[in-house]
Amino acid sequence: MPRRIASISLHTSPLEQPGSGDAGGLNVYTVEVAKRLAARGVATDVFTRATRPDQPPVVEMLPGVTVRHIPAGPYGALDKSALAHYLCPFIFGVLQAEADNEPDHYGLVHGHYWLSGRAGMAAAQRWGVPLVQSMHTLAKVKNLALAKGDTAEPEYRVRGEEHLVRNADHLVANTAVEAGQLVEHYGADPFRVSTVPPGVDLDVFSPGSRRDALRRIGLAEDTEMLLFVGRVQRLKAPDVLLRSAAALLERDPSLRERLVVAVVGGLSGSDYAQPRRLAELARSLDVADIVRWEPPRSRAELVSFYRAATATVVPSYSESFGLVAVESEACGTPVVAARVGGLPTAVRDDVSGVLVDGHDPADYARVLERLIREPARRDALGAAAVTHAAGLGWEATVDGLLDVYRGTLVEERLPVASGQ
Ligand code: UDP
């Protein structure tokens, strides 16, 4: 096994609070994996773009987990389309950092998201080590399921991903569905794709009294709370939850006194341009009085929200896995999710939650109404959700990744394919 690996997360730092902008599941993934790799004797340096002048170049995040800030382009958040222009200085910074750190070579590069993969490819070639690549999301797949009003992923990303698929020594998919998409849409060699599902921190996310949790977040014990957690963007469809709540109230107006919709997270993606969009929608649907807008919360704080909820709702148009779904399940709260992407892996239909076809608010309202009307069923789903999540701990993810790393290190290096 390598003693040290380079993990590349160009567009978002593991030191950021997840839940807004570009910080989300990928940040959680890199930290959770790196800290467990460190416990097994593999140190990780996470390379990310510097976004503030006061960031030290090197931060020891945890024992065995180092974050390296690489100056590339102007400080501040940059749109992903702008980031592509700063790949060269980023790659230069990564190579420079390794040169300064010469005695402790990286044995392998793991790229997260296509932009990081492009940088990782250059570094891995220069160092003569394998590149393992996790795409996390795929442009072609995203473009097939765009939310109304969302912009399509650009052609240069598609071409960049195709080139990466040809050149990475091994690809890691979050689910078998994503592995299939890599083969079907990108022509990946199935023998160079492994499925390693992400996980959940079972020490942090655990079941507990719903009543206590409701009290802790300042709500009455008889509240029925519908929960959205994540980056507020069209792709994740928080508007579908608001519309479902309105439909639910239409079916049963008496629920208004105890129904709460909690939206935990900050703006992201195209929603930056329209920060009032959802609040205005809530007003036009006449549900503004029951919606609680919460800023991004720490993982410890999220536990109370998950435990307090009647259900966590994940109506996304596209989702490579959906960590939020598994975190909710680990806290004993069933998930009502769209049957897309990795969500059918994260949620077992009619066992740990309910999968809904499509995004019709009436369908979600029907499912939610039944969970509220039949508390025994809701509790049974919640109990089964805990069992389901127990099989998805990060330790299993790290087992899978170490298998991939080992396998890649004994394989012959691929010749670099021509192209971009
Ligand atoms: N998250 C958080 N605080 C928030 C909202 C979200 O820590 O206020 C975390 C959440 O717990 C989860 C991650 O952000 O671990 C989101 O991951 P997910 O896979 O659901 O979505 P992604 O961001 O990858 O699209």
Short mmCIF file of C-alpha atoms and ligand atoms in Angstrom, two decimals:
data_model
loop_
_atom_site.label_atom_id
_atom_site.label_comp_id
_atom_site.label_asym_id
_atom_site.label_seq_id
_atom_site.Cartn_x
_atom_site.Cartn_y
_atom_site.Cartn_z
CA MET A 1 0.00 0.00 0.00
CA PRO A 2 1.17 3.56 -0.57
CA ARG A 3 2.21 5.39 2.62
CA ARG A 4 0.80 8.64 1.30
CA ILE A 5 -1.70 9.48 -1.42
CA ALA A 6 -2.68 12.73 -3.14
CA SER A 7 -6.42 13.37 -3.09
CA ILE A 8 -7.48 16.17 -5.43
CA SER A 9 -10.54 18.25 -4.66
CA LEU A 10 -9.91 21.33 -6.77
CA HIS A 11 -13.25 23.10 -6.56
CA THR A 12 -14.14 22.68 -2.91
CA SER A 13 -12.11 22.42 0.27
CA PRO A 14 -12.61 19.73 2.91
CA LEU A 15 -12.30 22.56 5.43
CA GLU A 16 -15.53 24.22 4.21
CA GLN A 17 -18.85 23.72 6.01
CA PRO A 18 -20.93 21.53 3.67
CA GLY A 19 -24.43 22.61 2.73
CA SER A 20 -24.05 25.64 0.48
CA GLY A 21 -22.23 26.82 -2.64
CA ASP A 22 -20.03 24.03 -3.96
CA ALA A 23 -19.55 22.40 -0.56
CA GLY A 24 -21.60 19.25 -0.16
CA GLY A 25 -21.28 15.50 -0.21
CA LEU A 26 -17.89 15.51 -1.92
CA ASN A 27 -16.37 17.48 0.97
CA VAL A 28 -17.82 15.03 3.47
CA TYR A 29 -16.54 12.13 1.37
CA THR A 30 -12.92 13.32 1.14
CA VAL A 31 -12.70 14.00 4.89
CA GLU A 32 -14.42 10.81 6.05
CA VAL A 33 -12.30 8.64 3.75
CA ALA A 34 -9.01 10.42 4.50
CA LYS A 35 -9.42 10.16 8.25
CA ARG A 36 -10.14 6.44 8.05
CA LEU A 37 -7.28 5.83 5.62
CA ALA A 38 -5.00 7.60 8.11
CA ALA A 39 -6.17 5.21 10.84
CA ARG A 40 -5.06 2.36 8.55
CA GLY A 41 -1.63 3.84 7.96
CA VAL A 42 -2.23 5.68 4.66
CA ALA A 43 -1.72 9.44 4.94
CA THR A 44 -3.66 11.74 2.58
CA ASP A 45 -2.75 15.16 1.27
CA VAL A 46 -5.88 16.86 -0.07
CA PHE A 47 -5.09 19.46 -2.73
CA THR A 48 -7.65 22.22 -3.12
CA ARG A 49 -7.70 25.68 -4.67
CA ALA A 50 -6.89 28.57 -2.32
CA THR A 51 -9.92 30.85 -2.01
CA ARG A 52 -8.71 33.37 0.61
CA PRO A 53 -5.39 35.18 1.01
CA ASP A 54 -5.24 34.28 4.73
CA GLN A 55 -5.28 30.50 4.12
CA PRO A 56 -1.96 28.90 5.10
CA PRO A 57 -0.51 26.81 2.25
CA VAL A 58 -0.53 23.70 4.43
CA VAL A 59 -3.10 22.82 7.13
CA GLU A 60 -2.80 19.71 9.28
CA MET A 61 -6.53 18.93 9.46
CA LEU A 62 -6.24 15.70 11.44
CA PRO A 63 -3.33 13.37 12.13
CA GLY A 64 -2.48 11.93 8.71
CA VAL A 65 -4.78 14.33 6.82
CA THR A 66 -3.14 17.42 5.36
CA VAL A 67 -4.92 20.08 3.31
CA ARG A 68 -2.78 21.94 0.77
CA HIS A 69 -4.10 25.23 -0.60
CA ILE A 70 -2.92 25.86 -4.14
CA PRO A 71 -3.18 29.42 -5.48
CA ALA A 72 -4.85 29.27 -8.90
CA GLY A 73 -6.87 32.18 -10.20
CA PRO A 74 -8.43 34.99 -8.16
CA TYR A 75 -9.46 34.44 -4.54
CA GLY A 76 -13.13 33.98 -3.73
CA ALA A 77 -15.69 31.49 -4.96
CA LEU A 78 -15.47 30.90 -8.69
CA ASP A 79 -18.08 29.40 -10.92
CA LYS A 80 -17.10 25.91 -12.11
CA SER A 81 -16.99 27.18 -15.71
CA ALA A 82 -14.34 29.73 -14.65
CA LEU A 83 -12.36 27.11 -12.73
CA ALA A 84 -11.57 25.23 -15.93
CA HIS A 85 -9.39 28.22 -16.96
CA TYR A 86 -7.18 27.84 -13.89
CA LEU A 87 -6.28 24.18 -14.29
CA CYS A 88 -2.73 24.98 -15.45
CA PRO A 89 -1.68 27.06 -12.42
CA PHE A 90 -3.41 24.53 -10.18
CA ILE A 91 -1.46 21.63 -11.72
CA PHE A 92 1.75 23.65 -11.44
CA GLY A 93 1.04 24.25 -7.73
CA VAL A 94 0.38 20.54 -7.10
CA LEU A 95 3.64 19.53 -8.80
CA GLN A 96 5.54 22.23 -6.92
CA ALA A 97 4.15 21.08 -3.56
CA GLU A 98 5.28 17.52 -4.27
CA ALA A 99 8.73 18.72 -5.30
CA ASP A 100 9.04 20.62 -2.01
CA ASN A 101 7.99 17.47 -0.19
CA GLU A 102 10.34 15.18 -2.12
CA PRO A 103 11.25 12.50 0.43
CA ASP A 104 7.62 11.55 0.96
CA HIS A 105 6.36 10.70 -2.54
CA TYR A 106 2.72 10.09 -3.30
CA GLY A 107 2.07 6.49 -4.26
CA LEU A 108 -1.25 7.21 -5.97
CA VAL A 109 -3.54 10.06 -7.01
CA HIS A 110 -7.29 9.99 -6.33
CA GLY A 111 -9.25 12.65 -8.24
CA HIS A 112 -12.69 13.79 -7.12
CA TYR A 113 -14.97 15.35 -9.79
CA TRP A 114 -13.83 15.78 -13.38
CA LEU A 115 -11.89 19.05 -12.92
CA SER A 116 -9.77 17.45 -10.19
CA GLY A 117 -9.33 14.40 -12.40
CA ARG A 118 -7.88 16.56 -15.17
CA ALA A 119 -5.34 17.96 -12.70
CA GLY A 120 -4.80 14.50 -11.20
CA MET A 121 -4.04 13.05 -14.63
CA ALA A 122 -1.16 15.45 -15.16
CA ALA A 123 0.22 14.84 -11.66
CA ALA A 124 -0.10 11.05 -11.90
CA GLN A 125 1.69 11.02 -15.28
CA ARG A 126 4.49 13.23 -13.98
CA TRP A 127 4.99 11.10 -10.88
CA GLY A 128 4.55 7.75 -12.66
CA VAL A 129 1.79 6.62 -10.29
CA PRO A 130 -1.79 5.45 -10.93
CA LEU A 131 -4.77 7.78 -11.17
CA VAL A 132 -7.95 6.57 -9.49
CA GLN A 133 -10.89 8.76 -10.43
CA SER A 134 -14.29 9.29 -8.77
CA MET A 135 -16.56 11.39 -10.98
CA HIS A 136 -19.30 11.93 -8.34
CA THR A 137 -21.55 13.44 -11.05
CA LEU A 138 -21.58 12.96 -14.81
CA ALA A 139 -22.45 15.76 -17.23
CA LYS A 140 -24.20 13.49 -19.75
CA VAL A 141 -26.39 11.99 -17.03
CA LYS A 142 -27.14 15.38 -15.47
CA ASN A 143 -28.14 16.78 -18.86
CA LEU A 144 -30.65 13.98 -19.35
CA ALA A 145 -32.54 14.99 -16.19
CA LEU A 146 -32.34 18.76 -15.93
CA ALA A 147 -34.71 20.65 -13.65
CA LYS A 148 -36.89 23.24 -15.40
CA GLY A 149 -34.88 26.46 -15.78
CA ASP A 150 -31.53 24.79 -15.11
CA THR A 151 -28.67 25.21 -17.59
CA ALA A 152 -27.14 22.21 -19.34
CA GLU A 153 -23.58 21.16 -18.52
CA PRO A 154 -21.21 22.44 -21.24
CA GLU A 155 -19.73 20.37 -24.05
CA TYR A 156 -16.15 20.95 -22.83
CA ARG A 157 -17.04 19.17 -19.56
CA VAL A 158 -18.44 16.22 -21.51
CA ARG A 159 -15.24 16.03 -23.59
CA GLY A 160 -13.09 16.43 -20.49
CA GLU A 161 -14.91 13.58 -18.76
CA GLU A 162 -14.60 11.36 -21.84
CA HIS A 163 -10.86 11.97 -21.96
CA LEU A 164 -10.56 11.23 -18.26
CA VAL A 165 -12.50 7.98 -18.59
CA ARG A 166 -10.05 6.88 -21.29
CA ASN A 167 -6.98 7.80 -19.24
CA ALA A 168 -7.70 7.11 -15.57
CA ASP A 169 -6.17 3.84 -14.44
CA HIS A 170 -9.33 3.01 -12.52
CA LEU A 171 -12.76 4.57 -12.03
CA VAL A 172 -14.71 4.42 -8.77
CA ALA A 173 -18.50 4.66 -9.06
CA ASN A 174 -20.75 5.34 -6.08
CA THR A 175 -23.38 2.84 -7.21
CA ALA A 176 -23.84 0.08 -9.76
CA VAL A 177 -26.11 2.51 -11.63
CA GLU A 178 -23.25 5.03 -11.98
CA ALA A 179 -20.88 2.22 -13.03
CA GLY A 180 -23.38 1.30 -15.76
CA GLN A 181 -23.61 4.94 -16.85
CA LEU A 182 -19.82 5.18 -17.15
CA VAL A 183 -19.86 2.16 -19.45
CA GLU A 184 -22.99 3.07 -21.41
CA HIS A 185 -22.53 6.83 -21.85
CA TYR A 186 -18.74 7.15 -21.72
CA GLY A 187 -17.53 3.84 -23.12
CA ALA A 188 -15.59 2.96 -19.94
CA ASP A 189 -13.95 -0.48 -19.84
CA PRO A 190 -16.09 -2.38 -17.28
CA PHE A 191 -12.93 -4.05 -15.92
CA ARG A 192 -11.59 -0.66 -14.92
CA VAL A 193 -14.71 0.43 -13.03
CA SER A 194 -15.39 -0.56 -9.41
CA THR A 195 -18.48 0.23 -7.39
CA VAL A 196 -17.70 1.49 -3.90
CA PRO A 197 -20.69 3.09 -2.17
CA PRO A 198 -20.05 6.04 0.13
CA GLY A 199 -21.13 5.82 3.71
CA VAL A 200 -22.44 7.48 6.80
CA ASP A 201 -20.72 8.23 10.11
CA LEU A 202 -22.66 5.87 12.37
CA ASP A 203 -21.08 7.37 15.49
CA VAL A 204 -22.55 10.77 14.68
CA PHE A 205 -25.82 9.81 12.99
CA SER A 206 -27.77 7.52 15.31
CA PRO A 207 -31.40 7.15 16.35
CA GLY A 208 -32.83 9.02 19.33
CA SER A 209 -36.04 10.35 20.80
CA ARG A 210 -38.06 12.31 18.24
CA ARG A 211 -39.77 14.28 21.00
CA ASP A 212 -36.48 15.39 22.54
CA ALA A 213 -35.17 16.36 19.13
CA LEU A 214 -38.28 18.43 18.36
CA ARG A 215 -37.90 20.20 21.68
CA ARG A 216 -34.20 20.82 21.03
CA ILE A 217 -34.96 22.63 17.79
CA GLY A 218 -37.79 24.60 19.39
CA LEU A 219 -40.83 22.78 18.02
CA ALA A 220 -43.89 21.34 19.78
CA GLU A 221 -43.98 17.60 20.39
CA ASP A 222 -46.89 17.00 18.04
CA THR A 223 -45.18 18.71 15.08
CA GLU A 224 -45.05 16.84 11.78
CA MET A 225 -41.82 18.08 10.24
CA LEU A 226 -40.90 17.51 6.62
CA LEU A 227 -37.17 17.99 6.19
CA PHE A 228 -34.96 19.07 3.32
CA VAL A 229 -31.20 19.06 3.95
CA GLY A 230 -28.65 20.11 1.36
CA ARG A 231 -27.49 22.72 -1.06
CA VAL A 232 -30.45 24.80 -2.18
CA GLN A 233 -30.42 24.45 -5.94
CA ARG A 234 -32.88 23.54 -8.69
CA LEU A 235 -31.35 20.11 -9.19
CA LYS A 236 -32.29 19.11 -5.63
CA ALA A 237 -35.85 20.36 -6.12
CA PRO A 238 -36.67 21.93 -2.74
CA ASP A 239 -39.56 23.57 -4.65
CA VAL A 240 -41.13 20.12 -5.07
CA LEU A 241 -41.20 19.80 -1.28
CA LEU A 242 -42.86 23.22 -0.89
CA ARG A 243 -45.46 22.32 -3.53
CA SER A 244 -46.04 18.94 -1.86
CA ALA A 245 -46.62 20.66 1.49
CA ALA A 246 -49.17 22.95 -0.18
CA ALA A 247 -50.87 19.93 -1.77
CA LEU A 248 -50.88 18.17 1.61
CA LEU A 249 -52.59 21.14 3.26
CA GLU A 250 -55.15 21.22 0.50
CA ARG A 251 -55.97 17.58 1.20
CA ASP A 252 -56.07 18.14 4.97
CA PRO A 253 -56.25 21.81 6.08
CA SER A 254 -56.33 20.76 9.77
CA LEU A 255 -52.65 19.82 9.46
CA ARG A 256 -51.62 23.49 9.17
CA GLU A 257 -51.42 23.89 12.96
CA ARG A 258 -48.73 21.24 13.32
CA LEU A 259 -47.04 20.95 9.92
CA VAL A 260 -43.54 22.42 9.53
CA VAL A 261 -41.27 22.30 6.50
CA ALA A 262 -37.61 22.75 7.46
CA VAL A 263 -35.13 23.65 4.72
CA VAL A 264 -31.58 23.32 6.04
CA GLY A 265 -28.83 24.59 3.74
CA GLY A 266 -27.63 27.56 1.73
CA LEU A 267 -27.82 28.72 -1.86
CA SER A 268 -25.90 26.93 -4.54
CA GLY A 269 -25.53 26.90 -8.32
CA SER A 270 -28.06 28.86 -10.36
CA ASP A 271 -30.00 29.78 -7.20
CA TYR A 272 -27.33 32.38 -6.39
CA ALA A 273 -28.84 34.52 -9.13
CA GLN A 274 -32.33 34.29 -7.59
CA PRO A 275 -31.90 34.18 -3.81
CA ARG A 276 -35.60 34.99 -3.16
CA ARG A 277 -36.99 32.39 -5.57
CA LEU A 278 -38.03 29.80 -2.98
CA ALA A 279 -39.32 32.30 -0.39
CA GLU A 280 -41.49 33.87 -3.09
CA LEU A 281 -42.73 30.45 -4.15
CA ALA A 282 -43.61 29.64 -0.52
CA ARG A 283 -45.62 32.87 -0.31
CA SER A 284 -47.42 32.22 -3.58
CA LEU A 285 -48.30 28.69 -2.39
CA ASP A 286 -49.53 30.08 0.95
CA VAL A 287 -47.08 27.96 2.95
CA ALA A 288 -44.63 30.70 3.99
CA ASP A 289 -45.89 30.55 7.59
CA ILE A 290 -44.98 26.89 8.01
CA VAL A 291 -41.53 26.99 6.39
CA ARG A 292 -38.41 27.29 8.57
CA TRP A 293 -35.33 28.39 6.62
CA GLU A 294 -32.20 27.19 8.39
CA PRO A 295 -28.62 28.12 7.51
CA PRO A 296 -26.13 25.29 6.88
CA ARG A 297 -25.73 23.30 10.07
CA SER A 298 -22.85 21.29 11.50
CA ARG A 299 -23.18 17.52 11.39
CA ALA A 300 -23.86 17.38 15.14
CA GLU A 301 -26.70 19.91 14.77
CA LEU A 302 -28.14 18.04 11.79
CA VAL A 303 -28.73 14.99 13.99
CA SER A 304 -31.51 16.81 15.87
CA PHE A 305 -33.16 17.85 12.61
CA TYR A 306 -33.07 14.32 11.22
CA ARG A 307 -34.37 12.77 14.46
CA ALA A 308 -37.16 15.36 14.71
CA ALA A 309 -38.48 14.85 11.19
CA THR A 310 -41.48 12.77 10.23
CA ALA A 311 -39.67 12.20 6.96
CA THR A 312 -36.68 13.58 5.09
CA VAL A 313 -37.65 14.46 1.54
CA VAL A 314 -35.10 14.14 -1.30
CA PRO A 315 -36.97 14.97 -4.52
CA SER A 316 -33.78 15.58 -6.59
CA TYR A 317 -33.78 15.42 -10.39
CA SER A 318 -30.38 13.78 -10.30
CA GLU A 319 -28.29 12.51 -7.38
CA SER A 320 -25.17 10.37 -7.68
CA PHE A 321 -25.78 8.88 -4.23
CA GLY A 322 -27.47 11.12 -1.64
CA LEU A 323 -25.57 11.12 1.66
CA VAL A 324 -28.44 13.05 3.23
CA ALA A 325 -30.78 10.11 2.68
CA VAL A 326 -28.49 7.68 4.53
CA GLU A 327 -27.80 10.13 7.35
CA SER A 328 -31.54 10.47 7.89
CA GLU A 329 -31.99 6.70 7.86
CA ALA A 330 -29.17 6.26 10.38
CA CYS A 331 -31.11 8.63 12.66
CA GLY A 332 -34.24 6.47 12.34
CA THR A 333 -36.17 8.74 9.98
CA PRO A 334 -37.61 7.34 6.74
CA VAL A 335 -36.81 9.05 3.45
CA VAL A 336 -39.20 9.98 0.69
CA ALA A 337 -37.02 10.26 -2.40
CA ALA A 338 -37.21 10.49 -6.16
CA ARG A 339 -36.37 7.23 -7.88
CA VAL A 340 -33.27 8.64 -9.61
CA GLY A 341 -29.51 8.00 -9.73
CA GLY A 342 -28.11 6.54 -6.53
CA LEU A 343 -31.20 7.15 -4.41
CA PRO A 344 -32.63 3.63 -4.99
CA THR A 345 -29.36 2.36 -3.44
CA ALA A 346 -29.47 4.82 -0.56
CA VAL A 347 -33.17 4.15 0.10
CA ARG A 348 -34.83 0.73 0.05
CA ASP A 349 -38.28 1.27 -1.35
CA ASP A 350 -41.03 0.47 1.15
CA VAL A 351 -38.38 -0.71 3.63
CA SER A 352 -36.36 2.34 4.73
CA GLY A 353 -38.52 4.90 2.98
CA VAL A 354 -40.56 5.41 -0.16
CA LEU A 355 -39.31 6.03 -3.69
CA VAL A 356 -41.48 8.20 -5.90
CA ASP A 357 -41.44 8.15 -9.70
CA GLY A 358 -41.13 11.64 -11.11
CA HIS A 359 -41.59 15.00 -9.42
CA ASP A 360 -45.34 15.52 -9.24
CA PRO A 361 -46.04 17.21 -5.87
CA ALA A 362 -49.39 15.37 -5.66
CA ASP A 363 -47.53 12.03 -5.57
CA TYR A 364 -45.22 13.21 -2.78
CA ALA A 365 -48.18 14.67 -0.86
CA ARG A 366 -49.98 11.31 -0.98
CA VAL A 367 -46.93 9.45 0.36
CA LEU A 368 -46.32 12.04 3.09
CA GLU A 369 -49.95 12.10 4.14
CA ARG A 370 -49.88 8.34 4.62
CA LEU A 371 -46.74 8.58 6.79
CA ILE A 372 -48.47 11.18 8.96
CA ARG A 373 -51.77 9.26 9.15
CA GLU A 374 -50.09 5.92 9.88
CA PRO A 375 -47.47 6.60 12.59
CA ALA A 376 -46.93 2.87 13.18
CA ARG A 377 -45.90 2.44 9.53
CA ARG A 378 -43.69 5.50 9.73
CA ASP A 379 -41.98 4.08 12.82
CA ALA A 380 -41.53 0.64 11.19
CA LEU A 381 -39.89 2.28 8.16
CA GLY A 382 -37.74 4.34 10.56
CA ALA A 383 -36.57 1.21 12.39
CA ALA A 384 -35.75 -0.58 9.13
CA ALA A 385 -33.96 2.57 7.95
CA VAL A 386 -31.51 2.26 10.87
CA THR A 387 -30.72 -1.33 9.84
CA HIS A 388 -30.28 -0.34 6.20
CA ALA A 389 -27.92 2.54 7.07
CA ALA A 390 -25.91 0.28 9.38
CA GLY A 391 -24.70 -1.56 6.26
CA LEU A 392 -23.36 1.67 4.77
CA GLY A 393 -20.64 2.79 7.18
CA TRP A 394 -17.51 4.59 5.88
CA GLU A 395 -15.31 1.68 6.99
CA ALA A 396 -16.82 -0.40 4.18
CA THR A 397 -16.10 2.44 1.75
CA VAL A 398 -12.48 2.50 2.83
CA ASP A 399 -12.25 -1.32 2.50
CA GLY A 400 -13.48 -0.97 -1.08
CA LEU A 401 -11.14 1.90 -1.91
CA LEU A 402 -8.12 0.09 -0.49
CA ASP A 403 -8.96 -2.90 -2.71
CA VAL A 404 -9.06 -0.57 -5.71
CA TYR A 405 -5.79 1.12 -4.73
CA ARG A 406 -4.03 -2.23 -4.26
CA GLY A 407 -5.36 -3.59 -7.55
CA THR A 408 -4.33 -0.45 -9.42
CA LEU A 409 -0.83 -0.48 -8.01
CA VAL A 410 -0.10 -3.98 -9.32
CA GLU A 411 -1.60 -3.34 -12.78
CA GLU A 412 0.42 -2.14 -15.71
CA ARG A 413 0.16 1.63 -16.25
CA LEU A 414 -2.07 2.64 -19.19
CA PRO A 415 -0.49 4.37 -22.14
CA VAL A 416 -1.89 7.89 -22.36
CA ALA A 417 -4.65 8.16 -24.97
CA SER A 418 -4.47 10.99 -27.45
CA GLY A 419 -7.11 13.70 -27.34
CA GLN A 420 -7.60 16.89 -25.40
N1 UDP B 1 -24.71 19.06 4.97
C1 UDP B 1 -24.26 19.64 6.15
N2 UDP B 1 -24.93 20.72 6.63
C2 UDP B 1 -25.99 21.27 5.99
C3 UDP B 1 -26.46 20.67 4.81
C4 UDP B 1 -25.79 19.56 4.32
O1 UDP B 1 -23.29 19.17 6.76
O2 UDP B 1 -26.55 22.24 6.49
C5 UDP B 1 -24.05 17.83 4.47
C6 UDP B 1 -24.95 16.62 4.62
O3 UDP B 1 -24.92 16.16 5.94
C7 UDP B 1 -24.35 15.65 3.60
C8 UDP B 1 -23.78 16.57 2.54
O4 UDP B 1 -23.77 17.90 3.08
O5 UDP B 1 -23.34 14.87 4.20
C9 UDP B 1 -24.60 16.57 1.27
O6 UDP B 1 -24.35 15.40 0.58
P1 UDP B 1 -25.34 14.79 -0.49
O7 UDP B 1 -24.70 13.56 -1.05
O8 UDP B 1 -26.70 14.61 0.09
O9 UDP B 1 -25.47 15.91 -1.61
P2 UDP B 1 -24.36 16.64 -2.52
O10 UDP B 1 -23.98 17.89 -1.81
O11 UDP B 1 -23.22 15.70 -2.69
O12 UDP B 1 -25.04 16.95 -3.80
#
